[in-house]
Amino acid sequence: MAMRYLIVDDEAPGRTNLRLAMAAHPDWMLVAECEGAAAARAVLAGQDVDLVFLDIQMPAESGLALARE
């Protein structure tokens, strides 16, 4: 079964680099890419996700705040 993951990073190059690196692992499936915690919450509310790659320093809300939830 595929490992389902979410990328949360306010910087587009960071999201792109991680997505490209993970493309080498066909058993991992990208669920979504989000620019911030609010968008990530919406994805997590409606999708099954096994792992979240989470940026810690984001302008609107810290990734740590999201991780605590």
PDB file of C-alpha atoms in Angstrom:
ATOM      1  CA  MET A   1       0.000   0.000   0.000  1.00  0.00           C
ATOM      2  CA  ALA A   2       1.229   3.480  -0.854  1.00  0.00           C
ATOM      3  CA  MET A   3       2.381   5.850   1.859  1.00  0.00           C
ATOM      4  CA  ARG A   4       0.242   8.992   1.514  1.00  0.00           C
ATOM      5  CA  TYR A   5       1.945  12.296   2.320  1.00  0.00           C
ATOM      6  CA  LEU A   6       1.236  16.014   2.483  1.00  0.00           C
ATOM      7  CA  ILE A   7       3.717  18.836   1.876  1.00  0.00           C
ATOM      8  CA  VAL A   8       3.190  22.078   3.827  1.00  0.00           C
ATOM      9  CA  ASP A   9       5.623  24.909   3.037  1.00  0.00           C
ATOM     10  CA  ASP A  10       5.069  28.606   2.344  1.00  0.00           C
ATOM     11  CA  GLU A  11       7.961  28.637  -0.153  1.00  0.00           C
ATOM     12  CA  ALA A  12       7.185  27.192  -3.598  1.00  0.00           C
ATOM     13  CA  PRO A  13      10.798  26.082  -4.287  1.00  0.00           C
ATOM     14  CA  GLY A  14      10.788  24.066  -1.062  1.00  0.00           C
ATOM     15  CA  ARG A  15       7.572  22.304  -2.055  1.00  0.00           C
ATOM     16  CA  THR A  16       8.890  21.657  -5.549  1.00  0.00           C
ATOM     17  CA  ASN A  17      12.228  20.266  -4.366  1.00  0.00           C
ATOM     18  CA  LEU A  18      10.562  17.890  -1.927  1.00  0.00           C
ATOM     19  CA  ARG A  19       7.989  16.763  -4.509  1.00  0.00           C
ATOM     20  CA  LEU A  20      10.747  16.054  -7.043  1.00  0.00           C
ATOM     21  CA  ALA A  21      12.819  14.154  -4.470  1.00  0.00           C
ATOM     22  CA  MET A  22       9.824  12.036  -3.488  1.00  0.00           C
ATOM     23  CA  ALA A  23       9.051  11.223  -7.136  1.00  0.00           C
ATOM     24  CA  ALA A  24      11.929   8.739  -6.947  1.00  0.00           C
ATOM     25  CA  HIS A  25       9.804   6.681  -4.537  1.00  0.00           C
ATOM     26  CA  PRO A  26       6.869   5.209  -6.481  1.00  0.00           C
ATOM     27  CA  ASP A  27       5.394   3.637  -3.344  1.00  0.00           C
ATOM     28  CA  TRP A  28       4.760   7.126  -1.891  1.00  0.00           C
ATOM     29  CA  MET A  29       1.718   9.121  -3.040  1.00  0.00           C
ATOM     30  CA  LEU A  30       1.437  12.903  -2.783  1.00  0.00           C
ATOM     31  CA  VAL A  31      -1.996  13.860  -1.456  1.00  0.00           C
ATOM     32  CA  ALA A  32      -1.552  17.652  -1.718  1.00  0.00           C
ATOM     33  CA  GLU A  33       0.799  20.610  -1.421  1.00  0.00           C
ATOM     34  CA  CYS A  34      -0.232  23.483   0.853  1.00  0.00           C
ATOM     35  CA  GLU A  35       1.199  26.976   1.356  1.00  0.00           C
ATOM     36  CA  GLY A  36       0.130  27.220   4.979  1.00  0.00           C
ATOM     37  CA  ALA A  37      -1.447  25.670   8.037  1.00  0.00           C
ATOM     38  CA  ALA A  38      -5.038  26.654   7.192  1.00  0.00           C
ATOM     39  CA  ALA A  39      -4.917  24.890   3.829  1.00  0.00           C
ATOM     40  CA  ALA A  40      -3.253  21.875   5.437  1.00  0.00           C
ATOM     41  CA  ARG A  41      -6.060  21.634   8.002  1.00  0.00           C
ATOM     42  CA  ALA A  42      -8.616  21.525   5.186  1.00  0.00           C
ATOM     43  CA  VAL A  43      -6.738  18.721   3.434  1.00  0.00           C
ATOM     44  CA  LEU A  44      -6.267  16.754   6.656  1.00  0.00           C
ATOM     45  CA  ALA A  45      -9.980  17.067   7.448  1.00  0.00           C
ATOM     46  CA  GLY A  46     -10.948  15.415   4.177  1.00  0.00           C
ATOM     47  CA  GLN A  47      -8.090  13.085   3.246  1.00  0.00           C
ATOM     48  CA  ASP A  48      -6.229  10.189   4.775  1.00  0.00           C
ATOM     49  CA  VAL A  49      -2.584  11.197   5.217  1.00  0.00           C
ATOM     50  CA  ASP A  50       0.164   9.017   6.694  1.00  0.00           C
ATOM     51  CA  LEU A  51       2.941  11.626   6.879  1.00  0.00           C
ATOM     52  CA  VAL A  52       3.162  15.430   6.814  1.00  0.00           C
ATOM     53  CA  PHE A  53       6.322  17.218   5.660  1.00  0.00           C
ATOM     54  CA  LEU A  54       5.817  20.436   7.603  1.00  0.00           C
ATOM     55  CA  ASP A  55       7.722  23.718   7.387  1.00  0.00           C
ATOM     56  CA  ILE A  56       8.226  25.121  10.871  1.00  0.00           C
ATOM     57  CA  GLN A  57       8.616  28.834  10.030  1.00  0.00           C
ATOM     58  CA  MET A  58       5.692  30.143   8.009  1.00  0.00           C
ATOM     59  CA  PRO A  59       4.413  33.732   8.021  1.00  0.00           C
ATOM     60  CA  ALA A  60       0.768  33.319   9.038  1.00  0.00           C
ATOM     61  CA  GLU A  61       1.085  30.443  11.491  1.00  0.00           C
ATOM     62  CA  SER A  62       3.949  28.307  12.733  1.00  0.00           C
ATOM     63  CA  GLY A  63       4.137  24.724  11.575  1.00  0.00           C
ATOM     64  CA  LEU A  64       4.629  23.826  15.229  1.00  0.00           C
ATOM     65  CA  ALA A  65       1.141  25.114  16.025  1.00  0.00           C
ATOM     66  CA  LEU A  66      -0.295  22.816  13.377  1.00  0.00           C
ATOM     67  CA  ALA A  67       1.786  19.876  14.597  1.00  0.00           C
ATOM     68  CA  ARG A  68       0.458  20.319  18.134  1.00  0.00           C
ATOM     69  CA  GLU A  69      -3.090  19.780  16.882  1.00  0.00           C
TER      70      GLU A  69
END
